[in-house]
CSV table of C-alpha atoms and ligand atoms in Angstrom, one decimal:
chain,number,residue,atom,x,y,z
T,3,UNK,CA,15.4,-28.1,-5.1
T,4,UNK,CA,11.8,-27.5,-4.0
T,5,UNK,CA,9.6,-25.6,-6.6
T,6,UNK,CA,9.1,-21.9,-6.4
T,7,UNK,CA,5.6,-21.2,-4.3
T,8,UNK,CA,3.3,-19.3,-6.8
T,9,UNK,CA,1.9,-15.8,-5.3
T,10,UNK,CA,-0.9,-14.0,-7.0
T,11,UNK,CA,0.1,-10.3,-6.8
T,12,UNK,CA,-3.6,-8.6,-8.3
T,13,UNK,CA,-2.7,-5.0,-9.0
T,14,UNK,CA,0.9,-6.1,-9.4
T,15,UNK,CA,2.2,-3.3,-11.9
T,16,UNK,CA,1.1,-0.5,-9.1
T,17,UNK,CA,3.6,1.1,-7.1
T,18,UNK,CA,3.3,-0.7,-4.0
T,19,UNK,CA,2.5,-4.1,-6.6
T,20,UNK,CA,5.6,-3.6,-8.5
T,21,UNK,CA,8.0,-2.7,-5.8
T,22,UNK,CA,6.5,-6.0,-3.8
T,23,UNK,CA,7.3,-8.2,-6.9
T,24,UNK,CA,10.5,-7.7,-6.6
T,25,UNK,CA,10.7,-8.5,-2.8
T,26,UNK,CA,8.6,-11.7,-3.6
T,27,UNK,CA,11.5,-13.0,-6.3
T,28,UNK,CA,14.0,-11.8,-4.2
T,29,UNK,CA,12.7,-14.1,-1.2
T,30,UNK,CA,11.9,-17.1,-3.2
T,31,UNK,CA,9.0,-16.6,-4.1
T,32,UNK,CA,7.2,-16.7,-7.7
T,33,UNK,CA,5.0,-13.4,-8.2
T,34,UNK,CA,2.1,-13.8,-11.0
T,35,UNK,CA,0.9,-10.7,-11.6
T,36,UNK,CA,-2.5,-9.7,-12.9
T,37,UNK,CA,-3.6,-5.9,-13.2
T,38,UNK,CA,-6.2,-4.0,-15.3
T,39,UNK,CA,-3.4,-0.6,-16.1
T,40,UNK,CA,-6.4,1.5,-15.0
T,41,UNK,CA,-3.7,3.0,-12.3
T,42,UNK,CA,0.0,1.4,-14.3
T,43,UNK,CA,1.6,0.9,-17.3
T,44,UNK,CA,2.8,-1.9,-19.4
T,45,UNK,CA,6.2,-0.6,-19.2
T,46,UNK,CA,6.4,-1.5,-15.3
T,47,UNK,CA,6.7,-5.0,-16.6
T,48,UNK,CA,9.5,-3.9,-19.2
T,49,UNK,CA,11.5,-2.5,-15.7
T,50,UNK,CA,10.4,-5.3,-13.4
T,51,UNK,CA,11.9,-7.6,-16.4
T,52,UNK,CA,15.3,-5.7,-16.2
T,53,UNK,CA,15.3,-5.8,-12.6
T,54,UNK,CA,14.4,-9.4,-12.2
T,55,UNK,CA,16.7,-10.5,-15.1
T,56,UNK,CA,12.9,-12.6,-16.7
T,57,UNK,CA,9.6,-11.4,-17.6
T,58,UNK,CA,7.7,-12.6,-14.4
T,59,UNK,CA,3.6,-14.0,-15.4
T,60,UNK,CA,1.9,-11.3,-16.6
T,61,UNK,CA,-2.0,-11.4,-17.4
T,62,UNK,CA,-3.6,-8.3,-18.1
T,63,UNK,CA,-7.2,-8.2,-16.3
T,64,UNK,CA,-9.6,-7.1,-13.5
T,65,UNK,CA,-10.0,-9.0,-10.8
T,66,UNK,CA,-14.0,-8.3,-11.6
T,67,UNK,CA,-13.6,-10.6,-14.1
T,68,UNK,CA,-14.7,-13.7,-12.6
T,69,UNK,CA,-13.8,-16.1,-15.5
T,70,UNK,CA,-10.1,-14.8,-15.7
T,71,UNK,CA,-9.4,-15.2,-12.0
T,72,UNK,CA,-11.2,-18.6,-11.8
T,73,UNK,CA,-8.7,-19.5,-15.0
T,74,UNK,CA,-5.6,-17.7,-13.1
T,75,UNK,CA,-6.0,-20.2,-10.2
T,76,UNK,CA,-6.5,-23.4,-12.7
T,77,UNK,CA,-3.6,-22.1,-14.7
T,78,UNK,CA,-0.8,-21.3,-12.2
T,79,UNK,CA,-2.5,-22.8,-8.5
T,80,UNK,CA,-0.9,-19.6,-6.5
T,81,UNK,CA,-0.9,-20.4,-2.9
T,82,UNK,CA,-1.7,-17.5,-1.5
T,83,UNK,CA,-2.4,-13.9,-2.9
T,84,UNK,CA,-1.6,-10.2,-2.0
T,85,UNK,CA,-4.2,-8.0,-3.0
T,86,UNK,CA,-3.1,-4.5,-4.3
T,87,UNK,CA,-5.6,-4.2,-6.9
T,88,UNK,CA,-8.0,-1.5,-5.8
T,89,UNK,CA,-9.2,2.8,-6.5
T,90,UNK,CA,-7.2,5.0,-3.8
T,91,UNK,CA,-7.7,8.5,-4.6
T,92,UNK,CA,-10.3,10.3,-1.8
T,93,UNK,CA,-11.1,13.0,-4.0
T,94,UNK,CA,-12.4,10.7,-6.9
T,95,UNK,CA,-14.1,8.2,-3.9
T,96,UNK,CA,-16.2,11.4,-3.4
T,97,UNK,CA,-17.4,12.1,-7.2
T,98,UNK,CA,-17.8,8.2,-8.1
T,99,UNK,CA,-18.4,6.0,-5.2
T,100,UNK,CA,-19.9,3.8,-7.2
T,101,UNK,CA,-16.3,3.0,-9.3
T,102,UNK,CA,-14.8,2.5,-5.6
T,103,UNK,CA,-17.4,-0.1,-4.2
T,104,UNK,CA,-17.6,-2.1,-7.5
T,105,UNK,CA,-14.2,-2.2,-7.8
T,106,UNK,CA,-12.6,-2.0,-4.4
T,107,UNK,CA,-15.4,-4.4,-2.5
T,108,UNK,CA,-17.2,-6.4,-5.3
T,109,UNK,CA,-14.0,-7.4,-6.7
T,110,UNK,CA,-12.8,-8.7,-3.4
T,111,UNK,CA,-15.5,-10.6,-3.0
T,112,UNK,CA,-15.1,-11.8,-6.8
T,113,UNK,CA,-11.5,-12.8,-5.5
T,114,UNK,CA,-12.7,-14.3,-2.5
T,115,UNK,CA,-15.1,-16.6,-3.9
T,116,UNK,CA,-12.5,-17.4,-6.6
T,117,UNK,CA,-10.1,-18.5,-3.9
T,118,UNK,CA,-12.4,-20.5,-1.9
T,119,UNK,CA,-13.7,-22.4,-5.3
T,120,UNK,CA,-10.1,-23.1,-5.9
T,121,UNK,CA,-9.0,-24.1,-2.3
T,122,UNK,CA,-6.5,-21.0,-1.7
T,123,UNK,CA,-7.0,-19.6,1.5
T,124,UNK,CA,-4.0,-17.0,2.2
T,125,UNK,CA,-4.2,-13.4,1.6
T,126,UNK,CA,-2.5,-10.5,2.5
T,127,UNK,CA,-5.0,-7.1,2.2
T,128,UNK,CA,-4.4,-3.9,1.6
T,129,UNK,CA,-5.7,-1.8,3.6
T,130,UNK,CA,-5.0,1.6,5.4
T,131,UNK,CA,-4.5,3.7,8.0
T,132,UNK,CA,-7.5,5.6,6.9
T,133,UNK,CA,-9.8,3.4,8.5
T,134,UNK,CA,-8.2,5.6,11.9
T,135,UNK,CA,-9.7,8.9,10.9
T,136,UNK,CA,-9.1,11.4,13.0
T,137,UNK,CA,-7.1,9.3,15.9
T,138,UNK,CA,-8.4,10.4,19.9
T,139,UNK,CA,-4.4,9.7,20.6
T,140,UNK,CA,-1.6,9.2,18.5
T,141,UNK,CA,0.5,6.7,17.9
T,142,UNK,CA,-2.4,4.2,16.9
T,143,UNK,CA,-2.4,1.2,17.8
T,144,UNK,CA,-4.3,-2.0,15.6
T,145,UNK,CA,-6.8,-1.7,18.5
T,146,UNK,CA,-7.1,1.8,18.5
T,147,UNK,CA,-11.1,1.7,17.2
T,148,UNK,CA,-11.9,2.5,13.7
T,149,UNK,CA,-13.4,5.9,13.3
T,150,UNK,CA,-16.9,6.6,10.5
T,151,UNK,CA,-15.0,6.5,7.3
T,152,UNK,CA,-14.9,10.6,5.7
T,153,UNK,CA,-14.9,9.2,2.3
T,154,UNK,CA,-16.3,6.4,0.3
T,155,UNK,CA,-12.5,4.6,-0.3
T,156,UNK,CA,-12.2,5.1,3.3
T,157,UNK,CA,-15.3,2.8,3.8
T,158,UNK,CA,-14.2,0.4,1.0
T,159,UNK,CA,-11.5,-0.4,3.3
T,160,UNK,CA,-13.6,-0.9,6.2
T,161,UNK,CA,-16.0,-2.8,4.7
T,162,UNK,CA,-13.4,-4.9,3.3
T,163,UNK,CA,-11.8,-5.6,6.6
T,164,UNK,CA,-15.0,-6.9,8.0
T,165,UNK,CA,-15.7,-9.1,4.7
T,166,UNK,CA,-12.3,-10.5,5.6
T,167,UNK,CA,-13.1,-10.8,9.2
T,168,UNK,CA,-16.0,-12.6,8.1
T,169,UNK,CA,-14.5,-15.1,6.1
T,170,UNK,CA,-12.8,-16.8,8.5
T,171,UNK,CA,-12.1,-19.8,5.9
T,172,UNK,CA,-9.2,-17.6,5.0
T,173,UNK,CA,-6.0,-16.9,6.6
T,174,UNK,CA,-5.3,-13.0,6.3
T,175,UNK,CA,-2.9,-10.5,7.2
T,176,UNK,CA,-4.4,-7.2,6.8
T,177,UNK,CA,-1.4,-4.7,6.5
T,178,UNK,CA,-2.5,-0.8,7.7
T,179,UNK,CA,-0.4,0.9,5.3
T,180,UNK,CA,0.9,4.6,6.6
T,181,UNK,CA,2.0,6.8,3.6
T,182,UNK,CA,4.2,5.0,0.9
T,183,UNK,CA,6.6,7.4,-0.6
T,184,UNK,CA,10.3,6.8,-2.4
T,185,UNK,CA,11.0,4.5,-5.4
T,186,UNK,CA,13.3,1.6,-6.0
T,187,UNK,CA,16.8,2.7,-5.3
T,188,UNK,CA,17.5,1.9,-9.3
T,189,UNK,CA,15.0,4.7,-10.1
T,190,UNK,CA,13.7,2.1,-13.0
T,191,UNK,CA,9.8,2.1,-10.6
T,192,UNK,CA,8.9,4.2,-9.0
T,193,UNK,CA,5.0,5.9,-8.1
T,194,UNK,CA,3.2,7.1,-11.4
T,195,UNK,CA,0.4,9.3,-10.8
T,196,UNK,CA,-2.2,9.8,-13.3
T,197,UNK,CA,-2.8,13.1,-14.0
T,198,UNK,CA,-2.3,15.8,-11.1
T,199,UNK,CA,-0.8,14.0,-8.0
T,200,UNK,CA,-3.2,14.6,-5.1
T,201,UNK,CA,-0.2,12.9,-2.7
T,202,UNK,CA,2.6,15.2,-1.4
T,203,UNK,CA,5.5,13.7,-2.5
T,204,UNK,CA,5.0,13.1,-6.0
T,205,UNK,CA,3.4,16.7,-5.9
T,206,UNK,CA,6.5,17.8,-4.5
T,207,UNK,CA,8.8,16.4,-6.9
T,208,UNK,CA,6.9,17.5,-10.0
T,209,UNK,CA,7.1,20.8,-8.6
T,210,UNK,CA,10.7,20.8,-8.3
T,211,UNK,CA,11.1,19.2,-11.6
T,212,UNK,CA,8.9,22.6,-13.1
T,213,UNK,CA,5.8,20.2,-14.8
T,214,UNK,CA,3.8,22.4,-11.7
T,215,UNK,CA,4.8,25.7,-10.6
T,216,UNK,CA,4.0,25.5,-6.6
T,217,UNK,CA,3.6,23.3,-4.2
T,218,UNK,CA,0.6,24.8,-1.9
T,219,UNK,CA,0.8,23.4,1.9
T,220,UNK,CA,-2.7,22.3,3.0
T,221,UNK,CA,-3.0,24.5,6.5
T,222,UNK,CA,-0.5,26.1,8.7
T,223,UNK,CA,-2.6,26.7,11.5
T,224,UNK,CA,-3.2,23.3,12.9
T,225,UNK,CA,-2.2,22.4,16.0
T,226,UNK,CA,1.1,20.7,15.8
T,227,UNK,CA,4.6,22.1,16.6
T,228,UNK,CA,4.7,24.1,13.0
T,229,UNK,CA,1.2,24.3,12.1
T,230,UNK,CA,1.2,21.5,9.2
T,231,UNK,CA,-0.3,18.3,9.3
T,232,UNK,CA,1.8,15.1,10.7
T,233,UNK,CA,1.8,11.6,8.7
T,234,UNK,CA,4.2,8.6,8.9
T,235,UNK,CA,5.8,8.6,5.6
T,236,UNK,CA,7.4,5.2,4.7
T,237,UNK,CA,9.7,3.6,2.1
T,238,UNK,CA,7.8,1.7,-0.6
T,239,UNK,CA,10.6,-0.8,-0.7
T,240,UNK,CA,10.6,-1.0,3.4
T,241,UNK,CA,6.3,-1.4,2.9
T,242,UNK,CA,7.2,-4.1,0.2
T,243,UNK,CA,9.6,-6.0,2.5
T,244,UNK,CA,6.8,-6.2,5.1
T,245,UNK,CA,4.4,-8.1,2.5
T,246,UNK,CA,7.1,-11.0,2.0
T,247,UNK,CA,7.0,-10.7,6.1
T,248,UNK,CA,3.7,-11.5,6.0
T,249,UNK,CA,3.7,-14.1,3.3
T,250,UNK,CA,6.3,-15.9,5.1
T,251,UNK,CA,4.0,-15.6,8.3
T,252,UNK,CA,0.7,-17.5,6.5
T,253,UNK,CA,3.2,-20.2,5.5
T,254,UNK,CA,4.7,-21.3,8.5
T,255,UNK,CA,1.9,-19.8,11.4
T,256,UNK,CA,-0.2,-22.6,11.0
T,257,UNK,CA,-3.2,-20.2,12.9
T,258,UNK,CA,-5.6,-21.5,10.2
T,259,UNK,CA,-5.2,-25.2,11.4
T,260,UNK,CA,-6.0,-24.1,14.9
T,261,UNK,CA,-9.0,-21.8,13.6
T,262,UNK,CA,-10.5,-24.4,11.8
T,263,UNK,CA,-10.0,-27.0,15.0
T,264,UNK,CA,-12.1,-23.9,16.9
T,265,UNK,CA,-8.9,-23.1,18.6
T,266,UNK,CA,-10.9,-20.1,20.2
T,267,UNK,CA,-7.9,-18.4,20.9
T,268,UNK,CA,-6.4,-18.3,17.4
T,269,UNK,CA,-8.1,-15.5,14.6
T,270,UNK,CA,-7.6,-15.8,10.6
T,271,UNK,CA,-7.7,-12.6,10.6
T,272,UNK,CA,-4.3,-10.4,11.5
T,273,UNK,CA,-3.7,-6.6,11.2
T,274,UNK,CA,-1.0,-5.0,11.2
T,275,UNK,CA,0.4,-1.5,11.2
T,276,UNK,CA,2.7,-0.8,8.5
T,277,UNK,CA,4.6,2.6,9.2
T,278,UNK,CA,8.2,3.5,10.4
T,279,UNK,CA,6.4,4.8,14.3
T,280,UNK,CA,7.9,8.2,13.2
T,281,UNK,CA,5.4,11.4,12.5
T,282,UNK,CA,6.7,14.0,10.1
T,283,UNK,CA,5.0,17.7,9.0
T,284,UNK,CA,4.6,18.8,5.5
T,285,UNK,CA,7.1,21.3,6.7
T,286,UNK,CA,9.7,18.6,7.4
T,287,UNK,CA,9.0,16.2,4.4
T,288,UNK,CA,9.9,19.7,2.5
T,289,UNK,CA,13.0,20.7,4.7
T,290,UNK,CA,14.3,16.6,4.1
T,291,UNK,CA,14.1,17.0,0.6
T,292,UNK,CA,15.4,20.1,0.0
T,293,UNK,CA,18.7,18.4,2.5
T,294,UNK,CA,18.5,15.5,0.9
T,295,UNK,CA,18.7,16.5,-2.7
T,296,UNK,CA,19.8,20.1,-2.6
T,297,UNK,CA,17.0,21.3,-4.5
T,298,UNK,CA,14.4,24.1,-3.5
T,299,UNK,CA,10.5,23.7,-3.3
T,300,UNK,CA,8.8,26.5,-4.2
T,301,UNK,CA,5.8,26.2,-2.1
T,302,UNK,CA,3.7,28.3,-0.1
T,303,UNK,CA,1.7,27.8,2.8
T,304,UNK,CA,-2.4,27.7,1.9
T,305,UNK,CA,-5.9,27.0,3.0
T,306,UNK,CA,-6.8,23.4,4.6
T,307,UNK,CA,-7.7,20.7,2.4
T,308,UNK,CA,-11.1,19.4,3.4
T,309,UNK,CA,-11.2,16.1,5.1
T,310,UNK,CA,-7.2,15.9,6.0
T,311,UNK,CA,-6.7,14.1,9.2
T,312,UNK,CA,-4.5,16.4,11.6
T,313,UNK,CA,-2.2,13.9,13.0
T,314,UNK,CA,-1.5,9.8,12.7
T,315,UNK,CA,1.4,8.0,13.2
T,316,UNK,CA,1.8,4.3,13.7
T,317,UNK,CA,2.8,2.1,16.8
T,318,UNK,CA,4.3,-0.6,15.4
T,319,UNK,CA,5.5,-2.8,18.5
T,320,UNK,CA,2.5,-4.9,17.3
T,321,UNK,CA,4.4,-5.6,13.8
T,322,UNK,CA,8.1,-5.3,15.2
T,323,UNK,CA,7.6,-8.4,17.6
T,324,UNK,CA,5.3,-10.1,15.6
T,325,UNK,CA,5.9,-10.4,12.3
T,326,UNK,CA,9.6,-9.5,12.8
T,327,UNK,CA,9.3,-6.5,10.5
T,328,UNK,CA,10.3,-3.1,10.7
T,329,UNK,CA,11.0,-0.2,8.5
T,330,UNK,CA,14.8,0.3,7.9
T,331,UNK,CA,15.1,3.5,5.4
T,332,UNK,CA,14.8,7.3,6.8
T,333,UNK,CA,13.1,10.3,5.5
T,334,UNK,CA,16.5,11.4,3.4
T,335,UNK,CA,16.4,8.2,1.9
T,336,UNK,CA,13.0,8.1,1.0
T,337,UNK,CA,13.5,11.9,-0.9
T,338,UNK,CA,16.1,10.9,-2.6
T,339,UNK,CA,14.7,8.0,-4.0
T,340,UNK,CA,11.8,9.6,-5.2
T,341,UNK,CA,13.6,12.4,-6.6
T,342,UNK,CA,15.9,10.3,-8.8
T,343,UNK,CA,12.7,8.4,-9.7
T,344,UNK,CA,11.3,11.7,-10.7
T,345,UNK,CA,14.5,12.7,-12.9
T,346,UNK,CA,14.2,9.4,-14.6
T,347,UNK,CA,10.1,10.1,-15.7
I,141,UD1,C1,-4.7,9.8,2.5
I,141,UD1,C2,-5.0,8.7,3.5
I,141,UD1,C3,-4.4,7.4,3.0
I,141,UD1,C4,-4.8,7.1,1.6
I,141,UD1,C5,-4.3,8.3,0.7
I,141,UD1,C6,-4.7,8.1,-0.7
I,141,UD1,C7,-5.3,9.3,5.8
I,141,UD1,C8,-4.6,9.7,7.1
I,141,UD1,N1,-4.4,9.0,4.8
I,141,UD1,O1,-3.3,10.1,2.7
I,141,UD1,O2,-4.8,6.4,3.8
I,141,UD1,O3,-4.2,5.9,1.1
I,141,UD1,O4,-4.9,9.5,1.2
I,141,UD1,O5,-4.5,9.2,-1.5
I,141,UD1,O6,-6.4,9.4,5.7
I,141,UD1,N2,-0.3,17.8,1.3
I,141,UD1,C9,0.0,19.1,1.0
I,141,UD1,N3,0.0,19.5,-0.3
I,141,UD1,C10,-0.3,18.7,-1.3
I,141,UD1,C11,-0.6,17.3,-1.0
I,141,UD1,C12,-0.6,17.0,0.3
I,141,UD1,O7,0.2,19.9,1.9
I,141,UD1,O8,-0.3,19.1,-2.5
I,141,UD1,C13,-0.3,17.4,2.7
I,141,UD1,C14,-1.7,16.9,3.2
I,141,UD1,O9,-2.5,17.9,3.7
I,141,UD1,C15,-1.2,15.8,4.3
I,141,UD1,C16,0.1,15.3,3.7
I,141,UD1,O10,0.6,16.3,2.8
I,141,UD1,O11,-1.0,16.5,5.5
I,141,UD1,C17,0.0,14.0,3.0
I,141,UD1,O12,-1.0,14.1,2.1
I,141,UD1,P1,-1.2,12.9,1.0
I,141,UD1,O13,0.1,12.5,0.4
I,141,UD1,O14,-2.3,13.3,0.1
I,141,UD1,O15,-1.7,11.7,1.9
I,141,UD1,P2,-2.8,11.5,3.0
I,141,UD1,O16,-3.9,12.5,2.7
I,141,UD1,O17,-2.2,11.5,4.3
């Protein structure tokens, strides 16, 4: 039997990390997970324990910390790494941008250089489908131009896409991610917002479970079939599957060999949109939920929420064809796995 390949998961007790740990274990793969608990909690690894019948490699840590991550890669020689660990609330971006480019672009770069000091040169980013703004057409595709970031975690994840680009030493496959929602279907991970979700769904669900008394609906007068904004929500444990997808890709694509030959034909750097192609309103996230669960949402329709994109979806021919992913769980699947998530808090 061939040993397990080691896979450096930073940020790996998140809710996108955690979820994706699981998907690594389940496809062969040996997660080592490193996060900081600015955004988690030690008991993710308690539940990720349970699920995976072991306590997977656990160091707590920043990926700032350029000691630790030189010591991770001497320690446990992971062959490639999936970077969650990073700020993502817009709001905050605004009041400390500073937090968002130390920590969302220095500590890339603190990863990067760790990576190319220890000869690992395989990552899988992060990024998001903020880097669209507000999309001329929708469904966007990965060439669809970026748009001037509206806030300062929107430009992290620019300028980290071009400090990807850039390195070309390293294979990458930049997933776009649309907006993660559900839980495991166990209900034992799930999201974990700190404080007052700024996110719909766990909004939503908080709501119904009575920690906040109304859901408000950012704008009713935009111009789309009901008057509420349209996203592309997706299952965290569909998004999770796509990062084993693109794992599997780095190891067998070979596109690094034929970049470093100057094959000019071949890029190390790969993006990909990771959504189900499927736009939904606020009005219909609410209307699945409340089929989905039989629960009511006491919401009400308010003002706009500065800086809220109208309308994105993703077309994701790009990732169906070529990294052989796409998202299998619906809308009512996605409720009801974050509402028995929620009942479990
Ligand atoms: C945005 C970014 C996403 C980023 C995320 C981080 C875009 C298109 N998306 O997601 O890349 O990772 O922030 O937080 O830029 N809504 C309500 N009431 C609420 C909360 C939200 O009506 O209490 C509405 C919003 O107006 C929006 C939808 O629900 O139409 C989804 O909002 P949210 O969950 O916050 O995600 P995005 O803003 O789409």
């Amino acid at each position: 039997m061939t040993a397990k390949r080691n896979i450096l998961v930073t940020g790996g007790l998140g809710f996108i990390g955690s979820h994706t740990v699981l998907c690594l274990n389940e496809a062969g793969y040996n997660p080592i997970i490193i996060d900081n608990l600015h955004n988690s909690k030690i008991e993710v690894l308690d539940a990720l324990e349970e699920l995976l019948g072991y306590r997977p490699v656990f160091v707590q840590g920043d990926v700032n910390d350029d000691a630790l991550i030189n010591g991770l890669f001497v320690t446990h020689r992971p062959e490639a790494v999936i970077h969650f660990a990073a700020h993502k609330a817009v709001g905050e971006s605004v009041d400390n941008p500073l937090m968002y480019y130390q920590n969302n672009v220095v500590g890339l770069i603190t990863l990067l250089a760790a990576m190319k000091a220890q000869d690992c040169s395989k990552m899988v980013f992060s990024s998001s489908c903020t880097v669209y703004g507000e999309p001329e057409t929708v469904p966007v595709k990965e060439s669809t131009p970026t748009r001037p970031a509206a806030s300062p975690y929107g430009a992290t994840k620019q300028m980290a896409e071009v400090i990807l680009k850039d390195n070309n030493w390293c294979e990458v496959q930049c997933l776009r991610y649309f907006n993660p929602v559900g839980a495991h279907p166990t209900a034992k991970i799930g999201e974990l917002p700190l404080g007052v979700p700024n996110n719909l769904i766990p909004y939503l669900t908080q709501t119904v479970a009575g920690i906040r008394e109304k859901l408000t609906v950012y704008g009713g007068d935009y111009h789309t079939a009901d008057g509420t904004c349209i996203r592309d929500y997706i299952h965290v444990m569909d998004l999770a599957e796509a990062h084993v997808a693109a794992i599997d890709r780095l190891f067998t694509s070979q596109r690094i060999q034929k970049v470093l030959e100057g094959d000019p034909s071949t890029d190390s750097f790969e993006v990909f949109n990771i959504g189900t192609g499927v736009g939904y309103s606020v009005l219909e996230v609410i209307n699945a939920f409340e089929k989905a669960t039989g629960e009511r949402v006491n919401y009400s329709v308010g003002n706009r929420r500065a800086g809220d994109v109208v309308a994105v979806w993703a077309d994701t021919e790009k990732v169906n064809q070529v990294l052989g992913w796409s998202a299998k769980r619906d809308l009512a699947t996605m409720m009801k796995d974050a509402w028995n998530w929620q009942k479990n808090c």
